[in-house]
PDB file of C-alpha atoms in Angstrom:
ATOM      1  CA  MET A 193    -218.029 -55.236-170.980  1.00 48.00           C
ATOM      2  CA  SER A 194    -218.311 -55.659-174.812  1.00 59.00           C
ATOM      3  CA  ASP A 195    -215.505 -56.334-177.238  1.00 67.00           C
ATOM      4  CA  SER A 196    -215.805 -52.878-178.619  1.00 74.00           C
ATOM      5  CA  SER A 197    -214.829 -51.206-175.316  1.00 81.00           C
ATOM      6  CA  THR A 198    -212.300 -53.841-173.938  1.00 91.00           C
ATOM      7  CA  PRO A 199    -208.512 -53.197-174.573  1.00 93.00           C
ATOM      8  CA  ILE A 200    -206.627 -55.949-176.129  1.00 92.00           C
ATOM      9  CA  PRO A 201    -203.610 -57.259-174.535  1.00 91.00           C
ATOM     10  CA  THR A 202    -200.443 -56.859-176.601  1.00 89.00           C
ATOM     11  CA  ALA A 203    -199.890 -60.688-176.908  1.00 90.00           C
ATOM     12  CA  GLU A 204    -203.248 -61.038-178.549  1.00 90.00           C
ATOM     13  CA  LEU A 205    -202.478 -57.998-181.018  1.00 90.00           C
ATOM     14  CA  LEU A 206    -199.139 -59.596-181.903  1.00 89.00           C
ATOM     15  CA  ALA A 207    -200.818 -63.085-182.635  1.00 92.00           C
ATOM     16  CA  GLU A 208    -203.639 -61.469-184.875  1.00 90.00           C
ATOM     17  CA  GLY A 209    -201.463 -61.629-187.967  1.00 90.00           C
ATOM     18  CA  LEU A 210    -201.567 -57.872-188.718  1.00 93.00           C
ATOM     19  CA  HIS A 211    -198.395 -57.998-190.890  1.00 94.00           C
ATOM     20  CA  ASP A 212    -199.199 -54.761-192.664  1.00 96.00           C
ATOM     21  CA  TRP A 213    -199.604 -52.878-189.388  1.00 97.00           C
ATOM     22  CA  VAL A 214    -197.066 -51.660-186.830  1.00 96.00           C
ATOM     23  CA  LEU A 215    -197.986 -51.704-183.173  1.00 95.00           C
ATOM     24  CA  ALA A 216    -196.615 -48.639-181.267  1.00 92.00           C
ATOM     25  CA  GLU A 217    -197.804 -46.687-178.283  1.00 86.00           C
ATOM     26  CA  ARG A 218    -201.026 -48.714-178.141  1.00 89.00           C
ATOM     27  CA  TRP A 219    -202.078 -47.610-181.789  1.00 93.00           C
ATOM     28  CA  LEU A 220    -201.940 -49.439-185.033  1.00 96.00           C
ATOM     29  CA  HIS A 221    -200.182 -47.714-187.834  1.00 97.00           C
ATOM     30  CA  ALA A 222    -199.845 -48.563-191.456  1.00 98.00           C
ATOM     31  CA  ARG A 223    -198.417 -46.956-194.614  1.00 97.00           C
ATOM     32  CA  PHE A 224    -199.610 -48.188-197.996  1.00 98.00           C
ATOM     33  CA  ALA A 225    -197.455 -47.266-201.253  1.00 98.00           C
ATOM     34  CA  THR A 226    -199.888 -46.300-204.118  1.00 97.00           C
ATOM     35  CA  PRO A 227    -199.283 -46.248-207.714  1.00 95.00           C
ATOM     36  CA  ASP A 228    -200.474 -42.656-208.248  1.00 95.00           C
ATOM     37  CA  TYR A 229    -202.329 -39.858-206.371  1.00 95.00           C
ATOM     38  CA  VAL A 230    -205.634 -40.764-207.890  1.00 96.00           C
ATOM     39  CA  SER A 231    -205.240 -44.429-206.641  1.00 96.00           C
ATOM     40  CA  GLY A 232    -204.468 -43.002-203.294  1.00 97.00           C
ATOM     41  CA  LEU A 233    -207.374 -40.768-203.130  1.00 97.00           C
ATOM     42  CA  ALA A 234    -209.663 -43.680-204.244  1.00 98.00           C
ATOM     43  CA  LEU A 235    -208.115 -45.898-201.368  1.00 98.00           C
ATOM     44  CA  VAL A 236    -209.042 -43.048-198.905  1.00 98.00           C
ATOM     45  CA  VAL A 237    -212.452 -42.876-200.147  1.00 98.00           C
ATOM     46  CA  ALA A 238    -212.944 -46.572-199.650  1.00 98.00           C
ATOM     47  CA  ILE A 239    -211.536 -46.505-196.177  1.00 98.00           C
ATOM     48  CA  GLY A 240    -213.825 -43.836-195.367  1.00 98.00           C
ATOM     49  CA  ASP A 241    -216.874 -45.874-196.626  1.00 98.00           C
ATOM     50  CA  ALA A 242    -215.662 -48.862-194.609  1.00 98.00           C
ATOM     51  CA  ALA A 243    -215.257 -46.627-191.521  1.00 97.00           C
ATOM     52  CA  GLU A 244    -218.704 -45.200-191.959  1.00 97.00           C
ATOM     53  CA  SER A 245    -220.205 -48.722-192.270  1.00 96.00           C
ATOM     54  CA  ALA A 246    -218.377 -49.869-189.083  1.00 95.00           C
ATOM     55  CA  ASP A 247    -219.046 -46.477-187.331  1.00 94.00           C
ATOM     56  CA  HIS A 248    -215.370 -46.464-186.302  1.00 94.00           C
ATOM     57  CA  HIS A 249    -213.212 -43.700-187.756  1.00 92.00           C
ATOM     58  CA  PRO A 250    -209.323 -44.015-188.196  1.00 94.00           C
ATOM     59  CA  ASP A 251    -206.973 -41.130-188.862  1.00 94.00           C
ATOM     60  CA  VAL A 252    -205.949 -41.263-192.504  1.00 97.00           C
ATOM     61  CA  THR A 253    -203.512 -38.929-194.375  1.00 96.00           C
ATOM     62  CA  LEU A 254    -203.225 -38.886-198.144  1.00 97.00           C
ATOM     63  CA  ARG A 255    -199.730 -38.070-199.324  1.00 95.00           C
ATOM     64  CA  HIS A 256    -198.127 -38.078-202.859  1.00 93.00           C
ATOM     65  CA  GLY A 257    -197.051 -41.783-203.170  1.00 95.00           C
ATOM     66  CA  HIS A 258    -198.753 -43.211-200.099  1.00 97.00           C
ATOM     67  CA  VAL A 259    -201.601 -43.352-197.677  1.00 98.00           C
ATOM     68  CA  GLU A 260    -201.123 -43.561-193.940  1.00 97.00           C
ATOM     69  CA  VAL A 261    -203.665 -44.999-191.495  1.00 97.00           C
ATOM     70  CA  HIS A 262    -203.622 -44.797-187.645  1.00 95.00           C
ATOM     71  CA  LEU A 263    -206.092 -46.791-185.636  1.00 95.00           C
ATOM     72  CA  ARG A 264    -207.298 -46.616-182.151  1.00 92.00           C
ATOM     73  CA  SER A 265    -210.512 -46.625-180.247  1.00 92.00           C
ATOM     74  CA  HIS A 266    -210.630 -42.926-179.311  1.00 85.00           C
ATOM     75  CA  ASP A 267    -213.597 -43.328-176.814  1.00 86.00           C
ATOM     76  CA  VAL A 268    -211.582 -46.143-174.994  1.00 87.00           C
ATOM     77  CA  GLY A 269    -208.086 -44.520-175.296  1.00 84.00           C
ATOM     78  CA  ASP A 270    -206.716 -47.968-176.411  1.00 90.00           C
ATOM     79  CA  LEU A 271    -207.008 -50.765-178.886  1.00 94.00           C
ATOM     80  CA  THR A 272    -210.085 -52.905-179.027  1.00 95.00           C
ATOM     81  CA  ARG A 273    -211.611 -55.497-181.337  1.00 94.00           C
ATOM     82  CA  ARG A 274    -213.126 -52.709-183.502  1.00 95.00           C
ATOM     83  CA  ASP A 275    -209.679 -51.595-184.464  1.00 96.00           C
ATOM     84  CA  LEU A 276    -208.642 -55.181-185.382  1.00 95.00           C
ATOM     85  CA  ARG A 277    -211.725 -55.771-187.579  1.00 95.00           C
ATOM     86  CA  LEU A 278    -211.166 -52.492-189.383  1.00 97.00           C
ATOM     87  CA  ALA A 279    -207.346 -52.880-189.838  1.00 97.00           C
ATOM     88  CA  HIS A 280    -208.050 -56.290-191.451  1.00 96.00           C
ATOM     89  CA  ARG A 281    -210.679 -54.557-193.841  1.00 97.00           C
ATOM     90  CA  ILE A 282    -208.300 -51.764-194.695  1.00 98.00           C
ATOM     91  CA  THR A 283    -205.596 -54.359-195.570  1.00 98.00           C
ATOM     92  CA  GLU A 284    -208.051 -55.939-198.060  1.00 97.00           C
ATOM     93  CA  LEU A 285    -208.965 -52.574-199.385  1.00 98.00           C
ATOM     94  CA  ALA A 286    -205.393 -51.609-199.998  1.00 98.00           C
ATOM     95  CA  ALA A 287    -204.877 -54.913-201.983  1.00 97.00           C
ATOM     96  CA  GLU A 288    -207.932 -54.300-204.149  1.00 97.00           C
ATOM     97  CA  HIS A 289    -206.575 -50.638-205.018  1.00 96.00           C
ATOM     98  CA  GLY A 290    -203.177 -52.000-205.941  1.00 96.00           C
ATOM     99  CA  ALA A 291    -201.425 -50.361-202.719  1.00 97.00           C
ATOM    100  CA  GLU A 292    -198.481 -52.076-201.329  1.00 97.00           C
ATOM    101  CA  ALA A 293    -198.121 -52.225-197.517  1.00 97.00           C
ATOM    102  CA  ARG A 294    -194.779 -50.759-196.239  1.00 97.00           C
ATOM    103  CA  PRO A 295    -194.550 -51.641-192.592  1.00 95.00           C
ATOM    104  CA  ALA A 296    -190.820 -51.047-192.466  1.00 94.00           C
ATOM    105  CA  SER A 297    -191.330 -47.464-193.651  1.00 94.00           C
ATOM    106  CA  VAL A 298    -193.653 -46.669-190.588  1.00 94.00           C
ATOM    107  CA  ARG A 299    -191.866 -44.511-188.072  1.00 90.00           C
ATOM    108  CA  LEU A 300    -193.429 -42.769-185.081  1.00 89.00           C
ATOM    109  CA  GLN A 301    -191.542 -40.185-182.869  1.00 88.00           C
ATOM    110  CA  SER A 302    -192.139 -39.319-179.338  1.00 89.00           C
ATOM    111  CA  LEU A 303    -190.173 -36.898-177.281  1.00 91.00           C
ATOM    112  CA  ALA A 304    -189.189 -37.679-173.619  1.00 92.00           C
ATOM    113  CA  LEU A 305    -188.142 -35.438-170.885  1.00 91.00           C
ATOM    114  CA  ASP A 306    -186.593 -36.339-167.533  1.00 88.00           C
ATOM    115  CA  ALA A 307    -188.514 -34.481-164.855  1.00 87.00           C
ATOM    116  CA  SER A 308    -188.514 -34.575-161.050  1.00 87.00           C
ATOM    117  CA  ASP A 309    -191.670 -32.593-160.666  1.00 88.00           C
ATOM    118  CA  LEU A 310    -193.898 -34.143-163.186  1.00 90.00           C
ATOM    119  CA  ALA A 311    -196.954 -32.194-162.281  1.00 90.00           C
ATOM    120  CA  ALA A 312    -195.291 -28.786-162.714  1.00 91.00           C
ATOM    121  CA  VAL A 313    -193.373 -29.789-165.789  1.00 90.00           C
ATOM    122  CA  GLY A 314    -196.273 -31.480-167.297  1.00 93.00           C
ATOM    123  CA  ARG A 315    -198.445 -28.328-166.964  1.00 94.00           C
ATOM    124  CA  PHE A 316    -195.769 -26.166-168.464  1.00 92.00           C
ATOM    125  CA  TRP A 317    -195.345 -28.353-171.520  1.00 92.00           C
ATOM    126  CA  SER A 318    -199.086 -28.943-171.896  1.00 93.00           C
ATOM    127  CA  ALA A 319    -199.513 -25.070-172.069  1.00 93.00           C
ATOM    128  CA  ALA A 320    -196.746 -24.856-174.611  1.00 87.00           C
ATOM    129  CA  TYR A 321    -198.167 -27.328-176.950  1.00 90.00           C
ATOM    130  CA  THR A 322    -201.960 -26.974-176.508  1.00 90.00           C
ATOM    131  CA  GLY A 323    -202.554 -23.637-175.045  1.00 90.00           C
ATOM    132  CA  SER A 324    -203.694 -25.075-171.701  1.00 93.00           C
ATOM    133  CA  PRO A 325    -201.957 -26.710-168.862  1.00 93.00           C
ATOM    134  CA  ASP A 326    -204.754 -29.213-168.446  1.00 94.00           C
ATOM    135  CA  HIS A 327    -203.961 -31.711-171.027  1.00 94.00           C
ATOM    136  CA  VAL A 328    -201.653 -34.025-169.075  1.00 94.00           C
ATOM    137  CA  ASP A 329    -202.612 -37.728-168.543  1.00 91.00           C
ATOM    138  CA  GLY A 330    -200.257 -39.339-165.691  1.00 90.00           C
ATOM    139  CA  ASN A 331    -196.797 -38.863-167.366  1.00 93.00           C
ATOM    140  CA  ASP A 332    -198.118 -37.797-170.822  1.00 93.00           C
ATOM    141  CA  VAL A 333    -198.870 -34.576-172.344  1.00 93.00           C
ATOM    142  CA  ILE A 334    -201.787 -35.300-174.864  1.00 91.00           C
ATOM    143  CA  ASP A 335    -203.248 -33.580-177.836  1.00 92.00           C
ATOM    144  CA  PRO A 336    -206.954 -33.016-176.887  1.00 91.00           C
ATOM    145  CA  ASP A 337    -208.329 -33.220-180.320  1.00 87.00           C
ATOM    146  CA  THR A 338    -206.245 -36.166-181.723  1.00 80.00           C
ATOM    147  CA  HIS A 339    -205.618 -37.908-178.219  1.00 81.00           C
ATOM    148  CA  GLU A 340    -201.993 -38.358-179.600  1.00 84.00           C
ATOM    149  CA  LEU A 341    -198.981 -38.240-177.432  1.00 88.00           C
ATOM    150  CA  LEU A 342    -197.039 -35.047-177.710  1.00 91.00           C
ATOM    151  CA  LEU A 343    -194.382 -35.395-174.886  1.00 92.00           C
ATOM    152  CA  TRP A 344    -194.040 -38.093-172.222  1.00 92.00           C
ATOM    153  CA  LEU A 345    -192.255 -37.290-168.920  1.00 92.00           C
ATOM    154  CA  GLN A 346    -189.643 -39.795-167.348  1.00 90.00           C
ATOM    155  CA  PRO A 347    -189.536 -39.427-163.623  1.00 90.00           C
ATOM    156  CA  THR A 348    -185.902 -38.749-162.428  1.00 86.00           C
ATOM    157  CA  ASP A 349    -184.493 -37.570-159.095  1.00 85.00           C
ATOM    158  CA  PRO A 350    -183.609 -33.986-158.633  1.00 81.00           C
ATOM    159  CA  HIS A 351    -180.130 -33.078-159.818  1.00 74.00           C
ATOM    160  CA  ALA A 352    -177.955 -30.027-160.440  1.00 72.00           C
ATOM    161  CA  GLU A 353    -178.025 -28.020-163.561  1.00 62.00           C
ATOM    162  CA  PRO A 354    -178.224 -28.681-166.568  1.00 62.00           C
ATOM    163  CA  ARG A 355    -181.633 -30.244-165.498  1.00 63.00           C
ATOM    164  CA  GLN A 356    -183.269 -30.486-168.880  1.00 66.00           C
ATOM    165  CA  ARG A 357    -182.683 -33.956-170.379  1.00 81.00           C
ATOM    166  CA  PHE A 358    -184.684 -34.591-173.750  1.00 86.00           C
ATOM    167  CA  HIS A 359    -184.284 -37.787-175.735  1.00 88.00           C
ATOM    168  CA  VAL A 360    -186.111 -38.957-178.804  1.00 91.00           C
ATOM    169  CA  ASP A 361    -187.992 -42.365-179.057  1.00 93.00           C
ATOM    170  CA  LEU A 362    -188.326 -43.539-182.549  1.00 92.00           C
ATOM    171  CA  TRP A 363    -190.858 -46.404-183.015  1.00 93.00           C
ATOM    172  CA  VAL A 364    -190.358 -48.735-185.860  1.00 93.00           C
ATOM    173  CA  ALA A 365    -191.616 -52.344-186.937  1.00 93.00           C
ATOM    174  CA  PRO A 366    -189.689 -55.031-185.061  1.00 93.00           C
ATOM    175  CA  GLU A 367    -188.312 -56.507-188.198  1.00 93.00           C
ATOM    176  CA  ALA A 368    -187.082 -53.031-189.249  1.00 93.00           C
ATOM    177  CA  ALA A 369    -185.058 -52.433-186.011  1.00 94.00           C
ATOM    178  CA  PRO A 370    -182.005 -54.419-186.712  1.00 94.00           C
ATOM    179  CA  ASP A 371    -181.248 -52.666-190.164  1.00 93.00           C
ATOM    180  CA  ARG A 372    -182.260 -49.266-188.678  1.00 93.00           C
ATOM    181  CA  ILE A 373    -179.759 -49.760-185.796  1.00 94.00           C
ATOM    182  CA  ALA A 374    -177.130 -51.018-188.206  1.00 94.00           C
ATOM    183  CA  ALA A 375    -177.624 -47.949-190.416  1.00 94.00           C
ATOM    184  CA  ILE A 376    -177.317 -45.623-187.399  1.00 93.00           C
ATOM    185  CA  LEU A 377    -174.026 -47.327-186.157  1.00 94.00           C
ATOM    186  CA  ASP A 378    -172.605 -47.154-189.733  1.00 94.00           C
ATOM    187  CA  ALA A 379    -173.431 -43.399-189.751  1.00 93.00           C
ATOM    188  CA  GLY A 380    -171.152 -42.806-186.796  1.00 92.00           C
ATOM    189  CA  GLY A 381    -173.543 -43.591-183.821  1.00 92.00           C
ATOM    190  CA  THR A 382    -172.621 -45.343-180.758  1.00 92.00           C
ATOM    191  CA  LEU A 383    -174.511 -48.273-178.980  1.00 96.00           C
ATOM    192  CA  VAL A 384    -175.171 -47.216-175.442  1.00 95.00           C
ATOM    193  CA  SER A 385    -177.102 -50.149-174.322  1.00 96.00           C
ATOM    194  CA  ASP A 386    -179.158 -52.988-175.771  1.00 96.00           C
ATOM    195  CA  ALA A 387    -180.059 -54.410-172.321  1.00 96.00           C
ATOM    196  CA  GLU A 388    -183.594 -53.928-173.077  1.00 96.00           C
ATOM    197  CA  ALA A 389    -183.702 -54.966-176.693  1.00 96.00           C
ATOM    198  CA  PRO A 390    -185.850 -55.393-178.613  1.00 95.00           C
ATOM    199  CA  SER A 391    -188.156 -53.275-176.563  1.00 95.00           C
ATOM    200  CA  PHE A 392    -185.794 -50.320-176.979  1.00 96.00           C
ATOM    201  CA  THR A 393    -182.108 -49.909-177.926  1.00 96.00           C
ATOM    202  CA  VAL A 394    -180.380 -46.808-176.753  1.00 95.00           C
ATOM    203  CA  LEU A 395    -178.062 -45.148-179.220  1.00 92.00           C
ATOM    204  CA  ALA A 396    -176.101 -41.853-179.251  1.00 91.00           C
ATOM    205  CA  ASP A 397    -174.862 -39.508-182.001  1.00 88.00           C
ATOM    206  CA  PRO A 398    -171.184 -38.114-182.215  1.00 87.00           C
ATOM    207  CA  GLU A 399    -171.979 -35.578-179.647  1.00 79.00           C
ATOM    208  CA  GLY A 400    -173.857 -37.859-177.187  1.00 85.00           C
ATOM    209  CA  ASN A 401    -177.432 -36.942-177.946  1.00 84.00           C
ATOM    210  CA  LYS A 402    -179.566 -40.121-177.029  1.00 89.00           C
ATOM    211  CA  LEU A 403    -182.080 -41.846-179.319  1.00 91.00           C
ATOM    212  CA  CYS A 404    -184.171 -44.947-178.456  1.00 94.00           C
ATOM    213  CA  ILE A 405    -185.215 -47.294-181.337  1.00 93.00           C
ATOM    214  CA  CYS A 406    -188.297 -48.773-179.881  1.00 95.00           C
ATOM    215  CA  THR A 407    -190.564 -51.697-180.882  1.00 95.00           C
ATOM    216  CA  CYS A 408    -193.676 -53.298-179.569  1.00 93.00           C
ATOM    217  CA  LEU A 409    -191.743 -56.400-178.512  1.00 92.00           C
ATOM    218  CA  ASP A 410    -190.738 -56.983-174.790  1.00 88.00           C
ATOM    219  CA  ARG A 411    -187.258 -57.279-173.702  1.00 81.00           C
ATOM    220  CA  GLN A 412    -185.875 -60.889-174.371  1.00 74.00           C
ATOM    221  CA  PRO A 413    -185.069 -62.725-170.955  1.00 69.00           C
TER     222      PRO A 413
END
């Protein structure tokens, strides 16, 4: 199997020195602050040229003040050496265009729902999000066009009403997590559990609604 189709273990990804990038849910994500809109557009064009040369195409979003890039090997459904090579090249291009990496500003939200009948619940939410009940992969409801996670189902035992239990997972860079958690606590949040930190820390708002601050790092022994 070639390096273009072999998923890379998380430990190797973390050792790669991709300081401009955030690893979340087996994607690489970056945000580059740009001096102005024209500079951002020029960076997008440069990324497009590099992607064409590599025959590997990231998802790129141009916004006022920054460019966002999301990398994954769509044909594999995971991260491969192609992604690492292109990530390094995009970092070089960003520097050449005067753009500043802002990994602490990267945030990815995913919605989780407790369910005892994963198949039935998955088909319902797949139909709601995509118009078809068929876009379920294991416990995940997936966008058929972008392959992004729309909703993940957390297995639970059947229980009495109310059955529906949503919570939000918010993925951030590992170095950004402590400050984000501190800000949440200062804003009136409550620490529910940090037993799995830094993998995820569970917090609650003043009415008990749950949020997990997640990073790509494993729980410390």
